[in-house]
């Protein structure tokens, strides 16, 4: 990518509009982290486009001083597909929520993932419909009591990472709203990946689902509950880095290091292995964050554009006159 | 053995229908015969009619496929009404089509297919060829299977391959009957079977066998000839509505300098536009087959935002699904053309039949006040012009535009005088680049269009979306007065397109007893019927509406000059409703919703009933 | 210190609006005040108005939430026009609402919130409380924060908790002003904070502090009292439109003996119907929150096929998405009720504002000829009756039915005389069980309804679907004549519902200079305005249409008895269009598309302009 | 399930209508197999309901003499969900195609799978849109030339088994149109499973995608190209049962038996292991058929119906009068 002429700063990516999320909403942190990252990417500001659906999270583009499109519920991946394939030089980001991406937009999400269009999807997962004031979402746990499920939800939730892997996703990661460093690293990695990159970001909604991720963010306990995936490194976690994850008979097992178990016995993360990523995605405690899986494969935008070039170079640039005269013609005098 | 002489009769026009099992190759036969007629210099109109099933069981009514064609020595506008000639390859084909054949018409039957079992499958009590069923027609029975087999006896081809060529026998026979040149068909076969010389050879042999059979056999007492039509000089080709639609879009792309982007999901009868456009990647045409109609229009909207000439194509059920997204294009004022190739509804309805019942859906079928201009094509070739015009308006006014065609236009063909490419007007597309004074919703004073900005343009970064916009700034606005202003502005913008609509051309006198008002594919049938009525001295004129929304500014005045207004439509009266509401005139309807186009005589009868 | 006496003024009606930050609890305050007024025996009308954002930044214009209420000693139909009293908890609330307050109206401001920063955020140059901005109003400034803090000084509560109770101060104060009984509010608080005794205690203390402040402080020169309204005897409750809609559906289920099945996807302002119905599982009500609107209506159609009373609820954008599936319900002739709680459009538009612009979408917004009956509710409580009626017709005629309400009805409340459950008529639902003579599309001679069969019934196995059906057998049919017959039969079936529509009740004289024709939620404003005009001696009547499709059989005759027809609508003239097309009468429009309901005076002005 | 009063036969499930598929279409075989199986299941005929979308495959209900609903494109799972949850005593089957289920209907499919509604989905995968006359589908291979992809398709296909596993599917299997015995066994197993069962059936479309599965059906080669998954059994295949599949370092490996390798070294199929199923789904040659994965978990229909019962038993059956009088009321005299 071309180097931006002028060095940009976070401020360049802020809009004059008031940010309209509830106080304490995790969306603020995600926004700030991305605004911090973008100047670093060396892309001219005018080449960024943020496309979103509908939801609290989908208000995001209004606060990002780039090109932006706040579209309709669930359809951001489709709109981004049209944009990116026809304008491959743009740097396209899709911002979406668990309702927007996994409920009404589920089909477009899985199709984007299989087609591998080169854009970055950030799914803000607060496990609730925020904007419509608190109904359960496809990531809400069974039994959750909400306005539309007063006796508890009976819908088994999706695991977004498993769904993305099953759809053929070529970059699948997870992070947490307020883990600034980790989140920025994930965003940077996603941006570096050619193809559809998918990051599930756990996001707290203090109004309708407060504390959903407390276990993973509370300083006192989080290191016991989160394991960071790093390619080529063994799966170690715990405040004292004293626990790890081992693979036994194809199943994951949490072990205490030291009691006859060493790091060498632990599972080493291999982000090129889709099946292992799928296994890790099923781990409930500790919760893995990081890049589960990454693979290089052709992108839709590349392939579409290459076909256009090939067609022109093989058949010659089309000429309207010749087209209209193609097939049998005859003269009337 | 007989000594009858072959007489060549001169005819003005002939309507012929080929009908047989879907496996019998009737579409191909019809198309080839069309090619031949076109080369014979006749004006033509065609109507293919195939079953919804890919291939229903052989010999059943559901499996019958038909192709009707009219060719004439004068201008014609339709595939004709009642066939003069029916080629019925099997009893089911006869059963389904017999009722349409004109009294004393010619029926050519392939005797070999009229077995007891087949007659029974088709629902005949006995064998219609022999039991008197056809006594009021001129019946010619031909043992096509046997003669085909005989023609290929020494080729060593298997029975299935042999059977597959019998349509060439029929084509050869009919070509002789109407003195068509079969050279073009042979050329076509040579292309098609280049890789399979034995099959090619077999087809040509059988074609010629049919032709020669006509010439030599005694059963035909006369051959017919239709003289070339007297049509405008120029270079002509035959074109179907779907091909013309695709070409219109490509032309718009070339004339505007905008890359064409199609987002589509296959659906009958619209898929051929997708197929056609997919072939022309060397025109920089990008086609995206989406996972569904919503994604298709979504991708098109994304491409429009990116500065492309964005289109999406579908038929009724698919268009219904696109409406929510089209509403986004309205709010964000992005150019987009949505082609609705109408078919029989509601629901899955009659996918392979034609209808005009989506008019109100495209005008009103969205939530909120969401005006969209609508243009309707009136003949297969006119699809080219209508598609081009839809694109021009979309870009000029920054608005989604509907293009309406229908199954009849889509699959029907007509000779088209190919326009001179140099004479086509380029459109003037300006992308905003100046930073100074830029606001995303600052409007052009004339057209009320907002500026179009390509993402990637430095200094013009901005955000749009589906929430109500503040005029000018484009910021989200919940202000009551702004909302009212924007609702009215969007309506005014669409209404303003009236200035681009040419004054109405009344066909016939500008005043009189009756004006027949049509739109879309009824054009040909209405024009022919009005001609006939006028020839009988009736004070009838014809007005055909092209822009359905906004309606032409002068339409009310034009209609009020007639005592009566008659509106033939292939629906229950959708345009009629609009005319009554808009002009408070007691327009009456002539409505047909059978999945088939009007015939001239149906309209003529309608005219007579209303005089 | 002052010696002014407290005077109790008698008023006929008062319009009051509470406005503050979304975090200020204005909706709750308004609802509580409504409860109090209802218990004081007044007739009421309410209009909540909240921002589209969950919680916009404090103090901004976007974050302002409002609740308006009219209470009166006589029948009223609306939440009133210009507020007599505005409670403005912060500058942004003042900025947004000031323009609406009637000249010389009362403004109660929470001084503590009028900091420089807040005034600036709201777009005021200075402090409006002191810079003369409010010179033409009666301004009462109250240090609500400080007084709330004082009232709770000794409780040990944190500052955030304290701040959260200041709405109770405002409520107490206003309750005193209008002599409302605060007992009901205290009871309500006791329920709400049962688990948090300190918070409960704090709220009650502050409520009383506000009330006592009014009584004792010197700034208020008078208290006002509105006498109980003279309304029909009976047991009353207050009900919102969405709750009434939900209750109507449950009543239909009970009266028909059919299990209620709701398929829905949340959307503002329809979600509350889903929420309400989800609570009543002990009525055997099944609620399914689907993954999108298409799945929601799909599930409902599946449930209808299974023999349930199936409904689906949404608002404009969601309804647009459902149309393709609704077309399937039309073709398969299954009963289904689709509730469209309209909001401001197009696209995402103004989700929390009201509008009536989906009328043409629900009548015409599908491909093909796909008629659906449409009923519109006219007041919050009437949603109960309209929902019930929609279900009755759906089941009787085996057809999908649209129920139209809007954001104004959905969130607005009115006192409702609770109907006597025994007096509600049961509906007569018969599932076909007899095997003899069964055909899936054999129609009832009167209603043209086809039989409803529950899968699981032995001997009646059959298949339905979206392809055109042969009448009687229900087999797939591509026959042209059958298609025409079915298109016309479906239309006739819907038209036939006219026989279930009561003759029109004209309010006022049956003939005159002007008839004001409305539909839906404009009922109250029109009725009040017509009353006022008639009081001035004008020859004006009111007709309110409930069935939008088919229109009542006698409507044309009724309207033609007036010299002029005026159609007020919260759209650009959708009903007007239908009336003009149907009756060829020059109906004129009075159109408002601001996202807010009509006021009485706007309609009155419209009436005067058209006389 | 209750025993049917009269013993039914295949004939009872045939309709008098002519079956309207092309000669040689794989759909015939699937229909016949199911018609053969149904009488065996001991369910009264009137309790079967077949729900389909749109496509050649979706014409299926017309030929099955039970209750049937030929709905609209892609929506059959939604319609079946409403039917089954509200009428749990019915025996519901969803018939769909690769376009119907994976293209327009993808979202409803994955949501049905996560919710685990108790019906059986048969996906007829011919890797083409048949009814619309031959465009590529979401299971068509990259490079496929069709009417809408004259230069070859550029869309990476879904792997339906992986997608179903990633969606949380509780019964995921694969079979082949003309493998009567295997197909019937799969249908029987799917029917026996409580919850959403998903069978991908490879189906030949002789008109638009002839021979797509020849390698798996041609008597001469099929045993070399297909491996049947059977729970608890090692993965053996080949005409002479002389080949097998081994798990090495988390990856699958085809081995020749005998040369130092015995059946004991082979991977043993464990249909309760989702991750292993996911791994097997990625195997390209030989192609696995059989039940990849099966798990018992609560069904949506059960849970919804239980909530209704609980509500009534806890609060008492609702009374309309009480409902209307709920909240504050007052008397006007
Ligand atoms: C077509 C349509 N259906 C429904 C809605 C209502 N709606 C808006 S946002 C939303 C869910 C948002 O949830 P999520 O994506 O998780 O976003 P969050 O607000 O939690 O960030 C819904 C149901 C809509 N705007 N449009
Ligand atoms: C809303 C809608 N969009 C598109 C279509 C057209 N259509 C009918 S079937 C089909 C694809 C069928 O493919 P598949 O499900 O694989 O079935 P097959 O015919 O191959 O068995 C399409 C695109 C339609 N009927 N309805
Ligand atoms: S409702 Fe929740 S997700 Fe939405 S803005 Fe508020 S805190 Fe954030
Ligand atoms: S087109 Fe293919 S899938 Fe469809 S019926 Fe014919 S052979 Fe079967
Ligand atoms: Mg969410
Ligand atoms: Mg297929």
PDB file of C-alpha atoms in Angstrom, chain B residues 50-58 60-62 265-268 271-272 274-276 278-279 281 287-294 321 347-348 351-352, chain D residues 18-23 28 54 56 59 63 71-73 75 99-100 102-105 129-133 135-137 147-151 155 207-208:
ATOM      1  CA  UNK B  50     -41.965 -23.291 -22.430  1.00  0.00           C
ATOM      2  CA  UNK B  51     -42.952 -25.323 -19.429  1.00  0.00           C
ATOM      3  CA  UNK B  52     -41.919 -24.464 -15.879  1.00  0.00           C
ATOM      4  CA  UNK B  53     -40.420 -27.869 -15.401  1.00  0.00           C
ATOM      5  CA  UNK B  54     -36.987 -28.453 -16.787  1.00  0.00           C
ATOM      6  CA  UNK B  55     -38.158 -31.588 -18.424  1.00  0.00           C
ATOM      7  CA  UNK B  56     -41.542 -33.013 -17.573  1.00  0.00           C
ATOM      8  CA  UNK B  57     -42.196 -36.638 -18.461  1.00  0.00           C
ATOM      9  CA  UNK B  58     -42.276 -37.262 -22.206  1.00  0.00           C
ATOM     10  CA  UNK B  60     -47.407 -35.224 -20.972  1.00  0.00           C
ATOM     11  CA  UNK B  61     -49.294 -31.991 -21.231  1.00  0.00           C
ATOM     12  CA  UNK B  62     -46.927 -30.416 -18.728  1.00  0.00           C
ATOM     13  CA  UNK B 265     -29.437 -13.677  -8.389  1.00  0.00           C
ATOM     14  CA  UNK B 266     -30.816 -16.000 -11.084  1.00  0.00           C
ATOM     15  CA  UNK B 267     -34.575 -16.123 -11.595  1.00  0.00           C
ATOM     16  CA  UNK B 268     -36.780 -16.865 -14.555  1.00  0.00           C
ATOM     17  CA  UNK B 271     -31.498 -14.798 -15.720  1.00  0.00           C
ATOM     18  CA  UNK B 272     -30.597 -14.280 -19.355  1.00  0.00           C
ATOM     19  CA  UNK B 274     -27.144 -11.943 -16.143  1.00  0.00           C
ATOM     20  CA  UNK B 275     -25.937 -14.563 -18.603  1.00  0.00           C
ATOM     21  CA  UNK B 276     -25.556 -12.058 -21.386  1.00  0.00           C
ATOM     22  CA  UNK B 278     -21.411 -12.205 -17.904  1.00  0.00           C
ATOM     23  CA  UNK B 279     -20.139 -12.744 -21.416  1.00  0.00           C
ATOM     24  CA  UNK B 281     -16.156  -8.875 -19.338  1.00  0.00           C
ATOM     25  CA  UNK B 287     -21.117  -9.342 -12.821  1.00  0.00           C
ATOM     26  CA  UNK B 288     -21.621 -10.647  -9.331  1.00  0.00           C
ATOM     27  CA  UNK B 289     -23.936 -13.610  -8.772  1.00  0.00           C
ATOM     28  CA  UNK B 290     -24.990 -13.037  -5.188  1.00  0.00           C
ATOM     29  CA  UNK B 291     -26.343 -15.457  -2.604  1.00  0.00           C
ATOM     30  CA  UNK B 292     -29.806 -13.930  -2.822  1.00  0.00           C
ATOM     31  CA  UNK B 293     -31.654 -10.911  -4.160  1.00  0.00           C
ATOM     32  CA  UNK B 294     -30.938  -8.782  -1.122  1.00  0.00           C
ATOM     33  CA  UNK B 321     -37.126  -8.948  -1.541  1.00  0.00           C
ATOM     34  CA  UNK B 347     -45.920 -15.950  -5.188  1.00  0.00           C
ATOM     35  CA  UNK B 348     -44.041 -18.383  -7.412  1.00  0.00           C
ATOM     36  CA  UNK B 351     -42.624 -18.366 -13.642  1.00  0.00           C
ATOM     37  CA  UNK B 352     -42.456 -18.883 -17.374  1.00  0.00           C
TER      38      UNK B 352
ATOM     39  CA  UNK D  18     -46.588 -37.540 -13.013  1.00  0.00           C
ATOM     40  CA  UNK D  19     -43.142 -37.018 -11.609  1.00  0.00           C
ATOM     41  CA  UNK D  20     -41.628 -34.162 -13.540  1.00  0.00           C
ATOM     42  CA  UNK D  21     -37.899 -34.450 -13.284  1.00  0.00           C
ATOM     43  CA  UNK D  22     -35.650 -35.010 -16.264  1.00  0.00           C
ATOM     44  CA  UNK D  23     -35.013 -38.611 -17.198  1.00  0.00           C
ATOM     45  CA  UNK D  28     -35.949 -40.056  -8.603  1.00  0.00           C
ATOM     46  CA  UNK D  54     -37.871 -23.845  -4.658  1.00  0.00           C
ATOM     47  CA  UNK D  56     -36.002 -29.072  -8.963  1.00  0.00           C
ATOM     48  CA  UNK D  59     -40.738 -30.277  -6.213  1.00  0.00           C
ATOM     49  CA  UNK D  63     -44.708 -36.679  -5.346  1.00  0.00           C
ATOM     50  CA  UNK D  71     -42.945 -22.974  -0.172  1.00  0.00           C
ATOM     51  CA  UNK D  72     -40.683 -20.218  -1.428  1.00  0.00           C
ATOM     52  CA  UNK D  73     -37.030 -20.087  -2.236  1.00  0.00           C
ATOM     53  CA  UNK D  75     -37.418 -20.385   3.483  1.00  0.00           C
ATOM     54  CA  UNK D  99     -29.074 -23.287  -3.977  1.00  0.00           C
ATOM     55  CA  UNK D 100     -32.180 -23.287  -1.868  1.00  0.00           C
ATOM     56  CA  UNK D 102     -27.015 -22.717   1.010  1.00  0.00           C
ATOM     57  CA  UNK D 103     -27.547 -19.712  -1.198  1.00  0.00           C
ATOM     58  CA  UNK D 104     -30.739 -17.801  -0.463  1.00  0.00           C
ATOM     59  CA  UNK D 105     -31.626 -20.010   2.499  1.00  0.00           C
ATOM     60  CA  UNK D 129     -28.967 -24.491  -9.930  1.00  0.00           C
ATOM     61  CA  UNK D 130     -31.070 -26.959 -11.850  1.00  0.00           C
ATOM     62  CA  UNK D 131     -34.469 -25.311 -12.081  1.00  0.00           C
ATOM     63  CA  UNK D 132     -33.113 -22.032 -13.406  1.00  0.00           C
ATOM     64  CA  UNK D 133     -31.195 -23.981 -16.037  1.00  0.00           C
ATOM     65  CA  UNK D 135     -25.886 -21.468 -13.007  1.00  0.00           C
ATOM     66  CA  UNK D 136     -23.118 -22.275 -10.536  1.00  0.00           C
ATOM     67  CA  UNK D 137     -24.191 -22.760  -6.930  1.00  0.00           C
ATOM     68  CA  UNK D 147     -24.189 -19.740 -18.036  1.00  0.00           C
ATOM     69  CA  UNK D 148     -23.429 -17.115 -15.443  1.00  0.00           C
ATOM     70  CA  UNK D 149     -19.716 -17.880 -15.220  1.00  0.00           C
ATOM     71  CA  UNK D 150     -18.514 -18.275 -18.792  1.00  0.00           C
ATOM     72  CA  UNK D 151     -14.926 -17.712 -17.696  1.00  0.00           C
ATOM     73  CA  UNK D 155     -16.557 -18.167  -5.715  1.00  0.00           C
ATOM     74  CA  UNK D 207     -28.722 -32.098 -17.666  1.00  0.00           C
ATOM     75  CA  UNK D 208     -26.616 -29.318 -16.184  1.00  0.00           C
TER      76      UNK D 208
END
